[in-house]
Amino acid sequence: MSAEVISIGALLVMFVVGTVLPINLGILAFVATFAVGTASLGLTEDEIFEGFPAKLFVTIVGVTYLFSVARRNGTIDWLVAAGVRLVRGKVALIPWVLFLVAALLTAFGTFTPAAVAILAPIGMNFAYRYRLNPLVVGMMVISGGHAGAFSPLAVSGALVLGLVDKTELHVSAVTLFSASFLINLVLSALTYALLAKRPAPLAEESDEAAEDEDLAVSDRPDWRQWLTLACLVALVVGALGFHLEIGFLALAAGALLALVDMKRQEKAVEGVSWSTLLLVAGMMTYIAMLEKAGIIENISEHAAGLGAPVAVALLLCFTVAITSAFASSTAILTAIIPIAVPLLLSSHLSAAGLIAALAVSTTIVDTSPFSTNGALVLSNARGVEPRRFYRQVIGYTGGIVALGPVVAWGALVLPWS
């Protein structure tokens, strides 16, 4: 049995077991990484550990810790109340405000996970406080980030346009940006229309809820809340303006705030979603192992060598969508565009259409809890039963993986094939 079959088979088995049974999928992924990596792929332990997502680990710990501190001193509740006043009490508009803010941030150069890291905790607190569906709020923050992610100023947009510029092909920056923005806008509209009224998987009232009710929300912040707001501004400026690591900045800010309010912040570390960290770290370590062994690249190359160009284009869209749900979108884009170039040069497919479809198919599935964006939403959700909410996110992502590539292919590739 080939290493590819064993690797993908192990992935499917642990996904089913971890979803059906009450065992953290990250634990299964770590076990499978060691077993498959050493026995089937011939990798050493050091090579396997190279795939551990240390940067993502620090980012999630730092952001969730900082916002746990900010929630315990009442700053988040004040921000939520201020946001409601901003939309004049029309709470239903909040997801759309978050969508537009995320799109603006990424369109002007913010890396999508950084924008989601800033907005997801605030959005999840909005959802908790005003009983909005947290799935809708979280997914619209992510979609907003992707809507602006392929502008010429954005990281992903510059990456794709740079890769294309090295070839004989030409792709308009306007076409790439417009395609991503419109598809994510439609996705958000459908998400809002279909899911906004559905009940959230609420957990039983906890001590956290009691703590929140003890904190009175005033019109003006106190000095601790002013300091917290200053730290949040410094976090945004440092991450977006100076490209400093957002995880370390968040940990430093959280530690400073805890020092000036030690009694209230004694349990702030409990706000870090350790189960989500285990889940994401395990899965990303496994996928990184497959990338290192060349399994992901082999699957993409096999897909590119099958059938008529139009059918191959659809197959490539599905391949990147499925793979990107578990791995880095940036890495997938970097790998798939060079693979698509020979297909475009030898066929009558639209270069702009296929490149845009691949870009959308790769990023639209980052709602997955195994991606940075999905993990940030999952780890910052409040007042929900974690396992049921995880299943909702998985179900939503499954729908995107199944339909997203077809929509991108049908809208961007088929009309000009």
XYZ file of C-alpha atoms in Angstrom:
417
model
C 0.000 0.000 0.000
C 1.447 3.377 -1.034
C 2.420 6.060 1.451
C -0.164 8.406 -0.091
C -3.024 5.967 0.512
C -1.882 5.282 4.089
C -1.513 9.005 4.874
C -4.884 10.059 3.488
C -6.572 6.971 4.960
C -5.212 7.781 8.419
C -6.458 11.360 8.045
C -9.975 10.197 7.189
C -10.064 7.643 10.022
C -8.980 10.064 12.721
C -11.342 12.730 11.394
C -14.314 10.351 11.670
C -13.255 9.027 15.093
C -12.555 12.489 16.494
C -15.903 13.812 15.250
C -18.056 10.904 16.416
C -16.353 10.078 19.724
C -15.553 12.444 22.634
C -11.792 12.453 22.051
C -9.806 15.494 20.981
C -8.859 15.192 17.316
C -5.522 16.825 18.036
C -4.459 13.890 20.203
C -5.307 11.458 17.405
C -3.414 13.670 14.945
C -0.248 13.701 17.062
C -0.374 9.915 17.401
C -0.973 9.486 13.659
C 1.832 11.942 12.851
C 4.338 9.851 14.776
C 3.036 6.498 13.508
C 2.662 7.396 9.825
C 5.701 9.672 9.729
C 8.158 7.134 11.126
C 6.686 3.845 9.855
C 5.409 4.835 6.415
C 7.178 8.024 5.334
C 10.579 7.369 6.906
C 10.833 10.725 8.677
C 12.830 11.307 11.846
C 11.284 12.712 15.013
C 13.108 16.020 14.472
C 11.656 16.299 10.956
C 8.178 15.602 12.320
C 8.479 18.235 15.064
C 9.483 20.838 12.471
C 5.831 20.899 11.419
C 4.543 21.973 14.831
C 2.809 25.365 14.296
C 4.674 27.318 16.981
C 3.716 30.711 15.539
C 0.012 29.851 15.428
C 0.238 28.406 18.971
C 1.662 31.664 20.340
C -0.866 33.742 18.369
C -3.903 31.893 19.719
C -2.561 31.799 23.284
C -1.637 35.488 23.220
C -4.842 36.778 21.643
C -7.218 34.676 23.741
C -5.302 35.502 26.941
C -5.323 39.241 26.222
C -9.032 39.294 25.479
C -9.722 37.151 28.542
C -7.965 39.817 30.620
C -9.888 42.574 28.792
C -13.177 40.783 29.416
C -12.520 40.344 33.122
C -11.804 44.044 33.668
C -14.936 45.055 31.755
C -13.262 46.526 28.650
C -14.866 44.109 26.207
C -18.316 44.769 27.647
C -17.684 48.497 27.262
C -16.593 48.008 23.622
C -19.676 45.908 22.914
C -21.955 48.555 24.433
C -20.168 51.276 22.443
C -20.596 49.256 19.262
C -24.312 48.917 19.863
C -24.579 52.671 20.402
C -22.655 53.166 17.141
C -25.257 51.210 15.147
C -27.994 52.984 17.124
C -29.185 49.834 18.820
C -29.669 47.872 15.578
C -27.826 44.807 16.810
C -28.622 42.869 13.628
C -26.209 45.152 11.727
C -23.212 44.170 13.853
C -22.127 41.170 11.702
C -22.136 43.407 8.611
C -20.093 46.091 10.371
C -17.530 43.443 11.316
C -17.524 42.117 7.717
C -16.757 45.577 6.302
C -14.096 46.392 8.912
C -12.352 43.053 8.231
C -12.471 43.681 4.465
C -10.987 47.163 4.873
C -8.203 45.902 7.121
C -7.105 43.148 4.728
C -7.575 45.241 1.566
C -5.061 47.761 2.919
C -2.385 45.226 3.764
C -3.364 43.395 6.949
C -2.687 39.667 6.790
C -6.062 37.918 7.071
C -5.283 35.946 10.273
C -4.145 39.190 11.938
C -7.427 40.926 11.057
C -9.421 37.930 12.299
C -7.318 37.774 15.470
C -8.246 41.389 16.224
C -11.956 41.196 15.316
C -12.991 37.643 16.251
C -12.788 38.142 20.041
C -14.816 41.354 19.803
C -17.343 39.724 17.475
C -17.743 36.674 19.692
C -18.374 38.933 22.684
C -21.006 40.825 20.685
C -22.644 37.497 19.874
C -22.595 36.380 23.514
C -23.886 39.624 24.958
C -26.721 40.142 22.468
C -27.567 36.494 21.730
C -26.519 36.660 18.094
C -25.671 33.378 16.405
C -21.888 33.054 17.036
C -21.471 30.920 13.917
C -22.840 33.737 11.736
C -20.737 36.406 13.442
C -17.523 34.373 13.294
C -17.957 33.240 9.699
C -18.784 36.769 8.521
C -15.617 38.118 10.160
C -13.604 35.495 8.252
C -15.457 36.130 4.975
C -14.866 39.852 5.386
C -11.159 39.205 5.804
C -11.114 37.133 2.622
C -13.230 39.685 0.747
C -10.376 42.180 0.893
C -7.507 39.689 0.882
C -6.757 39.842 -2.848
C -6.427 43.574 -3.342
C -3.049 44.570 -4.868
C -2.051 45.970 -1.453
C -2.943 42.803 0.460
C -0.513 40.015 1.320
C -2.394 37.299 -0.578
C -3.104 39.552 -3.557
C 0.544 40.561 -3.875
C 1.593 36.914 -3.556
C -0.699 35.654 -6.333
C 0.045 38.552 -8.692
C 3.769 38.115 -8.042
C 3.613 34.402 -8.877
C 1.701 35.099 -12.094
C 4.117 37.868 -13.132
C 6.923 35.286 -13.222
C 5.072 33.418 -16.016
C 3.838 34.264 -19.512
C 0.308 34.774 -18.191
C -1.462 38.002 -17.276
C -4.089 38.421 -14.561
C -5.775 41.740 -13.829
C -5.499 42.860 -10.216
C -9.029 44.286 -10.451
C -10.409 40.939 -11.650
C -8.724 39.027 -8.824
C -9.900 41.454 -6.133
C -13.450 41.768 -7.503
C -13.907 38.003 -7.777
C -12.859 37.405 -4.169
C -14.894 40.318 -2.804
C -18.116 39.437 -4.627
C -18.038 35.706 -3.842
C -17.345 36.356 -0.145
C -20.057 39.012 -0.071
C -22.575 36.553 -1.525
C -21.413 33.866 0.907
C -21.923 36.248 3.847
C -25.370 37.237 2.604
C -26.384 33.567 2.345
C -24.891 32.791 5.752
C -26.792 35.670 7.325
C -30.075 34.867 5.577
C -30.006 31.129 6.327
C -28.435 30.986 9.791
C -28.974 34.285 11.619
C -32.309 33.175 13.076
C -31.152 29.673 13.996
C -30.482 28.984 17.681
C -26.905 28.791 18.871
C -25.624 25.710 20.770
C -25.768 27.487 24.115
C -24.101 26.066 27.189
C -25.610 26.103 30.653
C -25.126 29.330 32.595
C -21.633 29.342 34.043
C -19.622 31.265 36.623
C -18.383 33.346 33.675
C -21.897 34.669 33.078
C -22.250 35.543 36.748
C -18.950 37.405 36.660
C -20.073 39.393 33.632
C -23.249 40.485 35.347
C -21.222 41.753 38.316
C -19.420 44.172 35.999
C -21.503 47.269 35.448
C -21.029 48.819 32.007
C -20.619 52.586 32.372
C -20.582 55.216 29.657
C -16.972 56.076 30.441
C -14.140 53.577 30.989
C -12.200 53.557 34.273
C -8.405 53.840 34.307
C -7.852 50.081 33.912
C -10.136 50.031 30.901
C -8.380 53.075 29.407
C -5.075 51.239 29.826
C -6.585 48.147 28.182
C -7.847 50.213 25.242
C -4.360 51.740 24.888
C -2.871 48.232 24.842
C -5.350 47.125 22.159
C -4.452 50.159 20.029
C -0.744 49.404 20.539
C -1.429 45.792 19.492
C -3.088 46.922 16.252
C -0.378 49.497 15.472
C 2.450 47.081 16.262
C 0.963 44.198 14.266
C -0.305 46.163 11.270
C 2.065 49.126 11.143
C 5.353 47.508 12.164
C 4.579 43.861 11.295
C 5.504 42.665 14.791
C 4.361 39.215 15.894
C 0.818 39.636 17.185
C 1.035 36.689 19.591
C 4.004 38.091 21.522
C 2.489 41.579 21.560
C -0.760 40.196 22.957
C 1.042 38.212 25.673
C 3.035 41.292 26.699
C -0.105 43.431 26.827
C -2.012 40.758 28.774
C 0.813 40.399 31.304
C 0.970 44.159 31.846
C -2.791 44.403 32.397
C -2.751 41.426 34.752
C -0.014 43.037 36.854
C -2.087 46.160 37.488
C -5.229 44.168 38.366
C -3.906 40.923 39.858
C -6.903 40.043 42.024
C -9.383 40.108 39.148
C -6.975 38.516 36.646
C -5.996 35.499 38.723
C -8.053 33.165 36.489
C -7.498 34.981 33.175
C -5.347 32.134 31.852
C -8.459 29.927 31.972
C -9.779 32.022 29.099
C -7.232 30.418 26.765
C -8.926 27.673 24.752
C -6.469 24.855 25.395
C -8.635 22.168 23.766
C -8.750 24.189 20.546
C -4.994 24.677 20.665
C -4.466 20.924 20.990
C -6.857 20.252 18.115
C -5.286 22.765 15.731
C -1.656 22.028 16.641
C -2.131 18.283 16.148
C -3.864 18.590 12.784
C -1.438 21.172 11.415
C 1.547 19.085 12.498
C 0.092 16.117 10.601
C -0.560 18.138 7.431
C 2.897 19.737 7.620
C 4.338 16.220 7.727
C 2.410 15.328 4.542
C 3.702 18.475 2.853
C 7.287 17.694 3.871
C 6.967 14.175 2.482
C 5.612 15.526 -0.833
C 2.196 13.869 -0.462
C 0.249 17.115 -0.992
C 2.276 18.063 -4.082
C 1.861 14.577 -5.576
C -1.911 14.716 -5.151
C -2.048 18.131 -6.857
C 0.111 16.926 -9.768
C -2.050 13.823 -10.260
C -5.123 16.047 -10.364
C -3.530 18.301 -12.984
C -2.853 15.365 -15.304
C -6.413 14.085 -15.586
C -9.055 14.711 -18.266
C -10.191 17.763 -20.241
C -8.889 21.212 -19.164
C -12.288 22.391 -17.884
C -12.713 19.228 -15.789
C -9.120 19.468 -14.532
C -9.782 23.070 -13.480
C -12.732 21.928 -11.353
C -10.641 19.104 -9.900
C -7.869 21.562 -8.999
C -10.387 23.835 -7.270
C -11.641 20.897 -5.187
C -8.091 19.751 -4.437
C -6.980 23.121 -3.072
C -10.237 23.569 -1.135
C -9.963 20.204 0.619
C -6.245 20.618 1.300
C -6.493 24.226 2.464
C -9.181 23.305 4.987
C -6.391 21.532 6.888
C -3.262 23.416 5.824
C -1.859 26.891 5.172
C -3.712 28.743 2.414
C -0.571 30.705 1.606
C 1.424 27.501 1.154
C -1.304 25.961 -1.018
C -1.484 29.057 -3.249
C 2.286 29.063 -3.617
C 2.210 25.400 -4.696
C -0.891 25.284 -6.906
C -0.354 28.283 -9.193
C 2.878 26.918 -10.736
C 1.034 23.608 -11.252
C -1.849 25.406 -13.011
C 0.420 27.378 -15.377
C 1.144 24.506 -17.847
C -2.594 23.744 -17.994
C -3.372 27.386 -18.831
C -0.619 27.636 -21.439
C -1.797 24.486 -23.227
C -5.532 25.227 -23.220
C -8.091 27.941 -23.949
C -8.986 28.428 -20.293
C -9.055 32.011 -19.015
C -5.921 32.653 -16.970
C -7.618 35.330 -14.886
C -10.663 33.114 -14.340
C -8.772 30.005 -13.213
C -6.259 31.880 -11.042
C -9.106 33.768 -9.338
C -11.106 30.535 -8.901
C -8.093 28.804 -7.325
C -7.464 31.800 -5.037
C -11.092 31.855 -3.883
C -11.305 28.059 -3.494
C -8.123 28.056 -1.400
C -9.139 30.799 1.018
C -12.917 30.450 1.278
C -12.511 27.241 3.317
C -10.441 28.938 6.042
C -13.553 28.774 8.197
C -12.257 25.310 9.136
C -11.339 24.895 12.820
C -8.012 23.467 11.578
C -7.077 26.807 9.972
C -5.860 29.872 11.855
C -9.045 31.845 11.195
C -11.471 29.089 12.141
C -9.424 28.258 15.220
C -9.566 31.891 16.371
C -13.364 31.905 16.068
C -13.657 28.557 17.847
C -11.312 29.536 20.670
C -13.032 32.880 21.321
C -16.644 31.641 21.275
C -18.460 32.311 24.552
C -21.565 30.844 26.129
C -21.709 27.872 23.735
C -21.324 24.151 24.269
C -17.835 23.655 22.748
C -18.368 20.266 21.112
C -21.675 21.229 19.504
C -20.248 24.526 18.258
C -17.224 22.670 16.861
C -19.582 20.401 14.943
C -21.450 23.422 13.605
C -18.200 24.947 12.330
C -17.217 21.598 10.797
C -20.622 21.282 9.121
C -20.438 24.837 7.777
C -16.929 24.255 6.431
C -18.031 20.973 4.866
C -20.718 22.844 2.968
C -18.178 25.421 1.789
C -15.751 22.699 0.672
C -18.524 20.948 -1.259
C -20.083 24.003 -2.909
C -17.401 26.716 -2.895
C -15.181 25.226 -5.640
C -18.214 24.568 -7.843
C -19.399 28.166 -7.457
C -15.910 29.592 -8.088
C -15.415 27.319 -11.127
C -18.910 27.991 -12.486
C -18.639 31.765 -12.072
C -15.000 32.331 -13.006
C -13.795 29.468 -15.216
C -16.733 27.996 -17.135
C -18.075 31.189 -18.792
C -14.707 31.912 -20.445
C -13.549 28.350 -21.160
